Coordinates of C-alpha atoms and ligand atoms in Angstrom, one line a residue:
M412 CA 11.2 16.1 -15.3
T413 CA 7.6 15.6 -16.2
E414 CA 6.3 13.3 -18.9
R415 CA 3.4 14.1 -21.1
V416 CA 0.7 11.5 -21.3
E417 CA -2.5 11.3 -23.4
G418 CA -5.4 8.9 -23.8
H419 CA -8.7 8.1 -22.3
G420 CA -9.3 8.6 -18.6
G421 CA -8.4 5.0 -17.8
A422 CA -5.1 5.2 -19.7
L423 CA -4.2 8.4 -17.9
A424 CA -5.0 6.9 -14.6
L425 CA -2.9 3.8 -15.3
A426 CA 0.1 5.9 -16.4
A427 CA 0.0 7.6 -13.0
L428 CA -0.6 4.3 -11.2
R429 CA 2.4 2.6 -12.8
A430 CA 4.6 5.6 -12.1
H431 CA 3.9 5.1 -8.4
G432 CA 4.7 1.4 -8.4
V433 CA 1.2 0.0 -8.5
R434 CA 1.6 -3.3 -10.2
E435 CA -1.9 -4.9 -10.4
M436 CA -5.6 -4.1 -10.0
F437 CA -8.2 -6.1 -8.2
T438 CA -11.8 -5.6 -9.4
L439 CA -15.3 -6.9 -10.1
S440 CA -16.7 -5.9 -13.5
G441 CA -18.8 -2.8 -14.1
G442 CA -19.3 -0.7 -17.2
H443 CA -18.5 2.5 -15.3
V444 CA -14.8 1.5 -15.0
F445 CA -14.3 -0.2 -18.5
P446 CA -11.6 2.3 -19.5
L447 CA -9.4 1.2 -16.7
Y448 CA -9.8 -2.4 -17.9
D449 CA -9.1 -1.3 -21.4
A450 CA -5.9 0.4 -20.3
A451 CA -4.8 -2.6 -18.3
H452 CA -5.7 -5.1 -21.0
T453 CA -4.0 -3.3 -23.9
S454 CA -0.8 -2.6 -21.9
G455 CA -0.4 -6.0 -20.2
F456 CA -1.1 -4.7 -16.7
P457 CA -2.2 -7.6 -14.4
L458 CA -5.9 -7.6 -13.5
Y459 CA -7.5 -10.0 -11.0
D460 CA -11.2 -10.2 -10.6
V461 CA -13.3 -11.4 -7.7
R462 CA -16.9 -12.3 -6.8
H463 CA -17.5 -9.7 -4.2
E464 CA -16.0 -6.2 -4.0
Q465 CA -15.0 -6.7 -0.4
S466 CA -12.4 -9.3 -1.7
A467 CA -11.0 -6.8 -4.2
V468 CA -10.3 -4.3 -1.5
F469 CA -9.0 -6.9 1.0
A470 CA -6.7 -8.2 -1.8
A471 CA -5.4 -4.7 -2.4
E472 CA -4.9 -4.3 1.3
A473 CA -2.9 -7.5 1.6
V474 CA -0.6 -6.3 -1.2
A475 CA -0.2 -3.0 0.6
K476 CA 0.5 -4.6 4.0
L477 CA 2.8 -7.3 2.7
Q478 CA 4.8 -5.3 0.1
R479 CA 4.6 -1.9 1.7
R480 CA 3.5 -0.3 -1.6
P481 CA 0.1 0.9 -2.8
G482 CA -2.6 -1.7 -3.4
L483 CA -5.3 -0.9 -6.0
A484 CA -9.0 -1.9 -6.1
V485 CA -11.2 -0.7 -8.9
L486 CA -14.9 -0.7 -8.0
T487 CA -17.9 0.1 -10.1
A488 CA -20.3 3.0 -9.3
G489 CA -22.8 2.7 -6.5
P490 CA -23.1 -0.9 -5.2
G491 CA -19.5 -1.7 -6.2
V492 CA -18.2 1.1 -4.0
T493 CA -20.6 0.4 -1.1
N494 CA -19.6 -3.3 -1.1
G495 CA -16.0 -2.2 -0.7
I496 CA -16.6 0.0 2.4
S497 CA -15.7 -2.6 5.1
G498 CA -12.4 -3.2 3.2
L499 CA -11.7 0.5 3.1
T500 CA -12.5 0.9 6.8
S501 CA -10.2 -2.0 7.6
A502 CA -7.4 -0.4 5.6
F503 CA -8.1 2.9 7.5
F504 CA -7.7 1.2 10.9
N505 CA -4.7 -0.7 9.7
A506 CA -3.0 2.3 8.0
S507 CA -2.7 0.4 4.8
P508 CA -1.9 2.5 1.6
V509 CA -4.9 1.3 -0.5
L510 CA -6.3 3.3 -3.4
V511 CA -9.8 2.6 -4.4
L512 CA -10.9 4.0 -7.8
G513 CA -14.6 4.1 -8.2
G514 CA -16.8 4.5 -11.3
R515 CA -19.4 7.2 -11.0
A516 CA -22.6 8.1 -12.8
P517 CA -22.3 10.9 -15.4
Q518 CA -22.0 14.4 -14.1
F519 CA -23.7 16.1 -17.0
R520 CA -27.1 14.6 -15.9
W521 CA -26.4 14.3 -12.2
G522 CA -29.7 14.3 -10.2
S523 CA -31.7 12.8 -13.1
G524 CA -31.5 9.3 -11.8
S525 CA -28.8 7.5 -13.8
L526 CA -28.1 3.9 -13.1
Q527 CA -26.1 3.4 -9.9
E528 CA -26.0 7.2 -9.3
M529 CA -25.0 8.1 -5.8
D530 CA -22.4 10.4 -4.3
H531 CA -19.8 8.1 -2.7
L532 CA -17.8 10.8 -1.0
P533 CA -19.9 11.3 2.2
L534 CA -19.8 7.5 2.7
V535 CA -16.0 7.1 2.2
A536 CA -14.7 10.4 3.6
P537 CA -14.7 9.2 7.3
V538 CA -12.7 6.1 6.5
T539 CA -10.1 7.5 4.0
K540 CA -7.3 10.0 4.2
H541 CA -8.5 11.7 1.1
A542 CA -11.6 11.3 -1.1
E543 CA -12.3 13.3 -4.3
T544 CA -14.3 13.2 -7.4
V545 CA -12.2 14.0 -10.5
F546 CA -14.3 15.7 -13.1
T547 CA -12.1 15.8 -16.2
A548 CA -9.8 13.3 -17.9
D549 CA -7.0 15.9 -17.9
D550 CA -7.0 16.1 -14.1
I551 CA -6.8 12.3 -13.5
P552 CA -2.9 11.9 -13.4
R553 CA -2.6 14.8 -10.9
A554 CA -5.3 13.4 -8.7
V555 CA -4.0 9.8 -8.8
S556 CA -0.5 10.9 -8.1
A557 CA -1.5 13.1 -5.2
A558 CA -3.8 10.5 -3.7
L559 CA -1.0 7.9 -3.8
T560 CA 1.4 10.2 -2.1
T561 CA -1.1 10.9 0.6
A562 CA -1.7 7.1 1.1
L563 CA 2.0 6.5 1.5
T564 CA 2.7 9.4 3.9
P565 CA 2.8 8.4 7.5
H566 CA 0.4 7.9 9.1
R567 CA -0.5 5.8 6.1
G568 CA -4.0 4.9 5.0
P569 CA -6.5 4.4 2.2
V570 CA -7.6 7.0 -0.4
F571 CA -10.5 7.2 -2.7
L572 CA -11.1 8.8 -6.1
D573 CA -14.1 8.4 -8.4
F574 CA -14.5 9.4 -12.0
P575 CA -17.8 10.5 -13.6
L576 CA -18.5 8.4 -16.7
E577 CA -17.7 11.2 -19.1
A578 CA -14.4 12.0 -17.4
I579 CA -13.1 8.4 -17.6
F580 CA -14.4 7.7 -21.1
S581 CA -13.2 10.9 -22.7
V582 CA -9.7 11.5 -24.1
G583 CA -7.4 14.0 -22.5
D584 CA -3.8 14.8 -22.0
A585 CA -1.7 15.9 -19.0
D586 CA 1.7 16.1 -17.5
L587 CA 2.5 12.9 -15.5
P588 CA 3.7 14.2 -12.2
A589 CA 7.0 12.5 -11.1
P590 CA 6.3 10.6 -7.8
T591 CA 7.7 12.6 -4.9
P592 CA 9.5 10.4 -2.4
V593 CA 7.9 10.6 1.0
A594 CA 10.2 12.6 3.3
P595 CA 10.8 11.1 6.7
V596 CA 9.0 12.9 9.5
E597 CA 11.7 14.3 11.8
P598 CA 10.8 13.6 15.5
D599 CA 11.3 16.2 18.2
P600 CA 14.8 15.4 19.5
D601 CA 13.9 16.4 23.1
E602 CA 11.0 14.1 23.2
V603 CA 13.1 11.3 21.8
T604 CA 15.8 11.9 24.4
K605 CA 13.2 12.0 27.2
A606 CA 11.8 8.6 26.0
A607 CA 15.3 7.1 25.7
R608 CA 16.2 8.2 29.2
L609 CA 13.0 6.7 30.7
I610 CA 13.6 3.4 29.0
A611 CA 17.3 3.2 29.8
A612 CA 16.7 4.1 33.5
A613 CA 13.8 1.7 33.9
A614 CA 14.2 -1.3 36.1
R615 CA 11.6 -3.5 34.2
P616 CA 11.0 -2.1 30.7
V617 CA 9.0 -3.8 28.0
I618 CA 8.6 -2.9 24.3
I619 CA 5.4 -3.8 22.4
A620 CA 6.0 -3.4 18.6
G621 CA 3.1 -3.2 16.2
S622 CA 2.3 -3.0 12.5
D623 CA 3.8 0.4 11.8
V624 CA 7.2 -1.0 12.7
Y625 CA 7.0 -3.3 9.7
A626 CA 5.1 -0.8 7.5
G627 CA 7.7 1.9 8.3
D628 CA 10.6 -0.5 7.5
A629 CA 11.9 0.0 11.1
V630 CA 12.4 -3.7 11.9
A631 CA 16.2 -3.5 12.0
A632 CA 16.1 -0.3 14.0
L633 CA 13.7 -2.0 16.5
R634 CA 16.2 -4.8 17.0
E635 CA 19.1 -2.3 17.4
A636 CA 17.2 -0.4 20.0
A637 CA 16.1 -3.5 21.9
E638 CA 19.6 -4.9 21.9
A639 CA 21.3 -1.7 22.8
L640 CA 19.0 -1.0 25.8
Q641 CA 18.4 -4.7 26.6
V642 CA 14.6 -4.5 26.6
P643 CA 12.3 -7.5 26.1
V644 CA 10.1 -7.2 23.0
F645 CA 6.5 -8.4 22.4
T646 CA 4.8 -7.8 19.1
N647 CA 1.3 -7.6 17.6
G648 CA -0.2 -7.3 14.1
M649 CA 2.4 -7.0 11.3
G650 CA 5.0 -6.5 13.9
R651 CA 4.9 -10.2 14.7
G652 CA 8.1 -11.9 13.8
A653 CA 10.1 -8.6 14.0
L654 CA 12.5 -10.4 16.3
P655 CA 12.9 -14.1 15.4
P656 CA 11.4 -16.3 18.1
E657 CA 14.8 -17.6 19.2
H658 CA 16.2 -14.1 19.8
P659 CA 17.0 -13.7 23.6
L660 CA 14.8 -10.5 23.7
A661 CA 11.8 -12.0 21.8
F662 CA 8.8 -12.8 24.0
A663 CA 5.3 -13.8 23.2
K664 CA 3.7 -15.7 26.1
A665 CA 5.0 -14.0 29.2
R666 CA 2.8 -10.9 28.4
R667 CA 0.8 -11.0 31.6
V668 CA 3.8 -11.0 33.9
A669 CA 5.5 -8.5 31.7
L670 CA 2.7 -6.0 31.6
G671 CA 1.7 -6.6 35.1
D672 CA 5.2 -5.9 36.5
A673 CA 6.8 -3.5 34.1
D674 CA 7.7 -0.1 35.2
V675 CA 8.0 1.4 31.7
V676 CA 5.9 0.1 28.8
V677 CA 7.1 1.3 25.4
V678 CA 4.4 0.9 22.7
V679 CA 5.8 1.4 19.2
G680 CA 3.8 1.7 16.0
T681 CA 0.4 0.6 17.3
P682 CA -2.4 2.4 19.0
L683 CA -3.2 2.2 22.7
D684 CA -6.4 0.5 22.0
F685 CA -8.4 -2.4 23.4
R686 CA -5.7 -4.9 22.4
L687 CA -3.4 -3.1 24.9
S688 CA -5.9 -2.4 27.7
F689 CA -6.3 1.1 26.3
G690 CA -2.8 2.0 27.4
D691 CA -3.5 1.4 31.1
F692 CA -0.6 -0.7 32.5
G693 CA -1.2 0.0 36.2
D694 CA 1.6 2.0 37.7
A695 CA 3.9 1.6 34.7
A696 CA 4.9 4.8 32.8
V697 CA 3.9 4.6 29.1
V698 CA 6.1 5.7 26.3
H699 CA 4.1 5.8 23.1
V700 CA 6.2 6.0 19.9
V701 CA 4.1 6.9 16.8
D702 CA 4.9 7.5 13.2
A703 CA 2.9 10.8 13.0
P704 CA 1.7 13.3 15.6
T705 CA -1.9 12.5 14.7
Q706 CA -1.4 9.0 16.2
R707 CA -0.7 10.2 19.7
A708 CA -3.4 8.8 22.0
G709 CA -6.0 11.3 23.2
H710 CA -7.2 9.2 26.1
V711 CA -4.0 8.6 28.0
Q712 CA -1.1 10.9 29.1
P713 CA 2.1 9.0 28.2
A714 CA 5.3 9.9 30.0
A715 CA 6.8 10.6 26.5
S716 CA 5.4 10.3 23.0
P717 CA 7.9 10.8 20.3
A718 CA 6.3 11.1 16.9
G719 CA 8.0 10.7 13.5
D720 CA 9.9 8.3 11.4
L721 CA 10.1 5.1 13.5
R722 CA 13.6 4.3 12.1
L723 CA 14.9 7.6 13.3
I724 CA 13.4 7.3 16.7
L725 CA 14.4 3.7 17.3
S726 CA 17.9 4.4 16.0
A727 CA 18.2 7.3 18.4
F728 CA 17.1 5.0 21.2
A729 CA 19.9 2.6 20.2
D730 CA 22.4 5.4 20.2
H731 CA 21.4 6.6 23.7
T732 CA 24.5 7.3 25.7
G733 CA 23.2 8.1 29.1
D734 CA 22.9 6.0 32.2
R735 CA 21.4 2.5 31.8
A736 CA 19.9 0.2 34.4
D737 CA 20.8 -3.5 34.2
H738 CA 17.8 -5.5 33.0
A739 CA 19.3 -8.9 33.2
D740 CA 17.3 -10.2 36.2
W741 CA 14.1 -8.9 34.6
I742 CA 14.8 -10.6 31.3
E743 CA 15.6 -13.7 33.2
R744 CA 12.3 -13.6 35.0
L745 CA 10.4 -13.2 31.9
R746 CA 12.3 -16.0 30.2
T747 CA 11.3 -18.3 33.0
A748 CA 7.6 -17.4 32.6
E749 CA 7.9 -17.7 28.8
D750 CA 9.5 -21.1 29.0
A751 CA 6.8 -22.4 31.4
A752 CA 4.0 -21.1 29.1
R753 CA 5.8 -22.6 26.1
A754 CA 5.9 -26.0 27.8
R755 CA 2.2 -25.8 28.5
D756 CA 1.5 -24.8 25.0
A757 CA 3.6 -27.6 23.6
A758 CA 1.6 -30.1 25.6
E759 CA -1.7 -28.6 24.3
M760 CA -0.4 -28.6 20.7
A761 CA 0.2 -32.3 21.0
A762 CA -3.2 -33.1 22.4
D763 CA -4.7 -36.3 20.9
T764 CA -8.3 -35.6 21.8
D765 CA -11.5 -36.5 20.0
P766 CA -13.0 -34.2 18.9
I767 CA -9.9 -32.3 17.8
R768 CA -8.8 -29.3 19.8
P769 CA -7.7 -26.2 17.9
A770 CA -4.3 -26.3 19.6
R771 CA -3.6 -29.6 17.9
V772 CA -4.4 -28.1 14.5
Y773 CA -1.7 -25.5 15.1
G774 CA 0.7 -28.0 16.5
E775 CA 0.5 -29.8 13.1
L776 CA 0.5 -26.6 11.1
R777 CA 3.8 -25.5 12.8
R778 CA 5.4 -28.6 11.3
A779 CA 3.9 -28.0 7.9
L780 CA 4.5 -24.2 7.5
A781 CA 7.8 -23.0 6.0
P782 CA 9.5 -20.0 7.9
D783 CA 8.4 -17.6 5.1
A784 CA 4.8 -18.9 4.8
I785 CA 2.1 -16.2 4.8
T786 CA -0.6 -17.0 7.4
I787 CA -3.9 -15.3 7.3
G788 CA -6.4 -15.3 10.2
D789 CA -10.1 -14.8 9.5
G790 CA -12.4 -16.0 12.3
G791 CA -13.1 -15.8 16.0
D792 CA -11.8 -18.2 18.6
F793 CA -10.0 -20.3 15.9
V794 CA -7.9 -17.3 15.0
S795 CA -7.3 -16.3 18.6
Y796 CA -5.7 -19.8 19.0
A797 CA -3.7 -19.2 15.9
G798 CA -2.3 -16.0 17.4
R799 CA -1.3 -17.9 20.5
Y800 CA 0.2 -21.0 19.0
L801 CA 1.7 -19.9 15.7
E802 CA 4.9 -17.9 16.0
P803 CA 5.8 -16.0 12.8
S804 CA 9.5 -16.2 12.4
Q805 CA 9.8 -13.3 9.9
P806 CA 8.0 -10.0 9.9
G807 CA 5.5 -9.3 7.2
T808 CA 4.2 -12.9 7.2
W809 CA 1.1 -12.7 9.5
L810 CA -2.1 -11.1 8.3
D811 CA -4.9 -10.5 10.7
P812 CA -7.8 -8.2 10.2
G813 CA -6.4 -5.6 12.7
P814 CA -8.3 -3.6 15.3
Y815 CA -11.4 -3.2 13.1
G816 CA -11.9 -7.0 13.4
C817 CA -13.9 -7.4 10.2
L818 CA -14.7 -11.0 9.3
G819 CA -14.5 -11.8 5.6
T820 CA -10.9 -10.8 4.8
G821 CA -9.9 -14.5 4.1
M822 CA -10.1 -15.0 0.4
G823 CA -9.2 -11.4 -0.5
Y824 CA -6.2 -11.4 1.7
A825 CA -5.3 -14.8 0.3
M826 CA -5.4 -13.5 -3.3
G827 CA -3.3 -10.5 -2.4
A828 CA -0.8 -12.7 -0.6
R829 CA -0.6 -15.2 -3.4
V830 CA 0.0 -12.4 -6.0
S831 CA 2.6 -10.8 -3.7
H832 CA 4.5 -14.1 -3.0
P833 CA 3.9 -16.6 -5.8
D834 CA 6.6 -18.9 -4.5
R835 CA 5.6 -19.1 -0.8
Q836 CA 3.0 -21.1 1.1
V837 CA -0.2 -19.1 1.7
C838 CA -2.4 -20.5 4.4
V839 CA -5.8 -19.1 5.5
L840 CA -7.0 -20.0 9.0
M841 CA -10.7 -19.7 9.0
G842 CA -13.6 -20.1 11.3
D843 CA -16.6 -21.9 9.8
G844 CA -18.6 -18.7 10.4
A845 CA -16.0 -16.5 8.7
A846 CA -16.0 -18.9 5.8
G847 CA -19.5 -17.8 4.8
F848 CA -18.3 -14.3 4.0
S849 CA -15.8 -15.0 1.2
L850 CA -15.6 -18.7 0.3
M851 CA -17.2 -18.0 -3.1
D852 CA -14.0 -16.2 -4.0
V853 CA -12.3 -19.6 -4.1
E854 CA -13.8 -19.6 -7.6
S855 CA -11.7 -16.5 -8.4
L856 CA -8.6 -18.2 -7.0
V857 CA -9.2 -21.4 -9.0
R858 CA -9.9 -19.6 -12.2
Q859 CA -6.9 -17.4 -12.0
R860 CA -4.6 -20.2 -10.9
L861 CA -3.8 -18.8 -7.4
P862 CA -3.5 -21.9 -5.1
V863 CA -3.8 -21.4 -1.4
V864 CA -4.4 -23.7 1.6
I865 CA -7.5 -23.0 3.7
V866 CA -7.8 -24.6 7.1
V867 CA -11.2 -24.3 8.6
G868 CA -11.7 -24.8 12.3
N869 CA -15.2 -26.1 12.0
N870 CA -16.9 -26.0 15.4
G871 CA -20.4 -25.6 14.0
I872 CA -20.9 -22.3 15.8
W873 CA -20.0 -18.6 15.9
G874 CA -17.8 -19.6 18.8
L875 CA -16.5 -16.2 19.8
E876 CA -20.1 -15.0 20.2
K877 CA -21.9 -18.2 21.4
H878 CA -19.7 -18.8 24.5
P879 CA -19.8 -15.2 25.8
M880 CA -23.6 -15.0 25.2
R881 CA -24.1 -18.1 27.2
A882 CA -21.9 -16.7 29.9
M883 CA -23.9 -13.5 29.9
Y884 CA -27.4 -14.7 29.5
G885 CA -27.4 -18.4 30.3
Y886 CA -28.6 -19.1 26.7
D887 CA -27.6 -18.1 23.2
V888 CA -29.4 -17.3 20.0
A889 CA -28.1 -16.6 16.5
A890 CA -24.9 -18.4 17.3
D891 CA -25.3 -21.8 15.7
L892 CA -24.2 -23.0 12.3
Q893 CA -24.8 -26.4 10.7
P894 CA -22.5 -28.8 12.5
E895 CA -19.9 -30.7 10.4
L896 CA -20.8 -28.9 7.3
R897 CA -18.7 -29.9 4.3
Y898 CA -16.9 -26.7 3.4
D899 CA -14.4 -28.9 1.5
R900 CA -17.1 -29.9 -0.9
V901 CA -17.9 -26.2 -1.5
V902 CA -14.3 -25.7 -2.6
E903 CA -14.4 -28.9 -4.7
A904 CA -17.6 -27.6 -6.4
L905 CA -15.8 -24.4 -7.2
G906 CA -12.9 -26.3 -8.9
G907 CA -10.5 -26.7 -6.0
A908 CA -10.1 -29.7 -3.7
G909 CA -10.2 -30.6 -0.1
E910 CA -11.1 -33.0 2.6
T911 CA -12.7 -33.3 6.1
V912 CA -10.6 -34.3 9.0
A913 CA -12.3 -35.6 12.2
K914 CA -9.3 -37.3 13.9
A915 CA -6.1 -35.7 15.1
A916 CA -3.9 -38.4 13.6
D917 CA -5.3 -37.5 10.2
L918 CA -4.3 -33.9 10.3
R919 CA -0.7 -34.3 9.2
P920 CA -1.3 -36.3 6.0
A921 CA -4.2 -34.0 5.1
L922 CA -2.0 -30.9 5.5
G923 CA 0.7 -32.6 3.4
R924 CA -1.8 -33.1 0.6
A925 CA -3.1 -29.6 0.9
F926 CA 0.3 -27.9 0.5
D927 CA 1.1 -30.2 -2.5
A928 CA -2.2 -29.8 -4.2
G929 CA -1.4 -26.8 -6.5
V930 CA -5.0 -25.7 -6.4
P931 CA -7.0 -24.0 -3.6
Y932 CA -7.4 -26.8 -1.1
L933 CA -9.7 -26.7 2.0
V934 CA -8.9 -28.8 5.1
N935 CA -12.2 -28.9 7.0
V936 CA -11.2 -29.8 10.5
L937 CA -14.1 -30.8 12.8
T938 CA -13.2 -29.1 16.1
D939 CA -14.7 -29.3 19.6
P940 CA -17.6 -26.7 20.0
A941 CA -17.0 -26.9 23.8
D942 CA -13.6 -25.4 23.3
A943 CA -13.9 -21.7 24.2
Y944 CA -10.8 -19.4 23.9
P945 CA -10.2 -18.1 27.4
R946 CA -10.8 -14.3 27.4
S947 CA -12.1 -11.9 29.9
S948 CA -14.6 -10.3 27.5
N949 CA -14.9 -9.9 23.8
L950 CA -16.6 -6.6 24.2
A951 CA -13.8 -4.9 26.2
Ligands
TPP1029 C1 -18.3 -8.6 9.6 C2 -18.4 -9.1 11.0 N1 -19.5 -9.5 11.5 C3 -19.6 -10.0 12.7 C4 -18.6 -9.9 13.6 C5 -18.7 -10.4 15.0 N2 -18.0 -11.6 15.2 C6 -16.7 -11.6 15.7 S1 -16.1 -13.1 15.9 C7 -17.5 -13.9 15.4 C8 -17.6 -15.4 15.4 C9 -16.7 -16.0 14.4 O1 -17.1 -17.4 14.3 P1 -16.2 -18.4 13.5 O2 -15.6 -17.7 12.3 O3 -16.9 -19.6 13.2 O4 -15.0 -18.6 14.5 P2 -15.0 -19.3 15.9 O5 -15.1 -18.2 16.9 O6 -16.2 -20.2 15.9 O7 -13.7 -20.0 16.0 C10 -18.4 -12.9 15.0 C11 -19.8 -13.2 14.5 C12 -17.4 -9.4 13.1 N3 -16.3 -9.3 13.8 N4 -17.3 -9.0 11.8
MG1030 MG1 -17.0 -21.3 14.3

């Protein structure tokens, strides 16, 4: 059944967007996209605006990541689109179903030098699953509908359309294509059985579950597989919290022992990239479970690599009926390592030092955060500490920038998170360096009544760069920021509130005030610049 729609290009686009479950747009004003605003305004479709296009795309990405539905950013022609490219690229690396709609200079005088005239497609094509210029109003519903289906089809990712001025401003009519449900990709059963046998027969297996497990709604299937085969589970990205921290198979801190001694490492729904030593786990056999054949690693030869719907693959693992090795001793060994590391972490999180150590900030935050709080990391070392000390207890609550590692996601992700979950705590953990990329968008949050808590780890440096540079050269340049800068006053000036905390004992009451404030609130924590997150190399 198709529905007939008519109106200007903006109205036609919005009809298709609504049909696909898009529920809001993030944007920064530009005349080239006015018809989309007109359609939203006249039909009561929520529209949020920002102070830099990167925040619009990051907000759309947060919606896509958290709600597993398409997120929409509308960017004006030329500089609007180019300012959104880091966001699009992040969405591409994160497999986030984001749609960016761009304005575009008029086609009828293309090449004559119209305002903001440039061809966006060559720029966005490498970081999108699909990029297209839609030349007539009549064609817009088809193009929007097809683009969204592409974005939602595993392996998911961003898509881009732009509309020349005359296409979006002119009136047309078209059939509104009914959204086609994305059919699950059937995995090759032989490859699934091969993988299941390997895991079941292993003496010391480990599962590492990543973002696609959450994105693919495979959290329950992951748990079934882990429980049925008795395999310890570690997580990263949006996979964090997939097993609650108290689950007997949930591990976070025993990773070194686990990956060092495992004989089979099962990586599910995340690439074999630098975060996982490029898939090199010594003598261990690797099973790489991916949501689409395109995601199989080209640089390693896994022992098995089933590709397809993660729910189907993990459920098949759970149903495996062949021989199974007993993993009780292995699990016990990892639990001992986990408990020892946890005790060390607990001591660090209680540290009463002056200046404050980041660990203590997280010790206090663990008390202040509700189990369903959304936490967002935007920064260097300060966020690495967050990854270590904060343990999401539910999946879909932890937003990091992903493998592209782009600083500046903070306020955009915060906006997307607040819009997605109006009743939950939203807390951004920010380096002082990272704050410079997006803090002006506190103004957008204040104006649109979207309260969030921002905790800045203010060490006065680009810590994740300064420490390695000193280690490498014996000196550093371009790595200092103003010490003890009052980022809380920036937020106050923008209509929010905040305070600076210099003593560990003051953290708890400050966080209490922040979560009660009802406006964007920045807790500016002066942390120790000597504190460097222990890592082998940040270039690895
Ligand atoms: C857009 C972007 N620019 C530069 C970098 C390189 N970079 C990674 S971490 C980092 C330092 C971050 O400093 P800060 O936010 O203050 O956190 P800290 O490490 O001091 O805790 C930089 C510059 C990046 N990842 N993204
Ligand atoms: Mg810093």
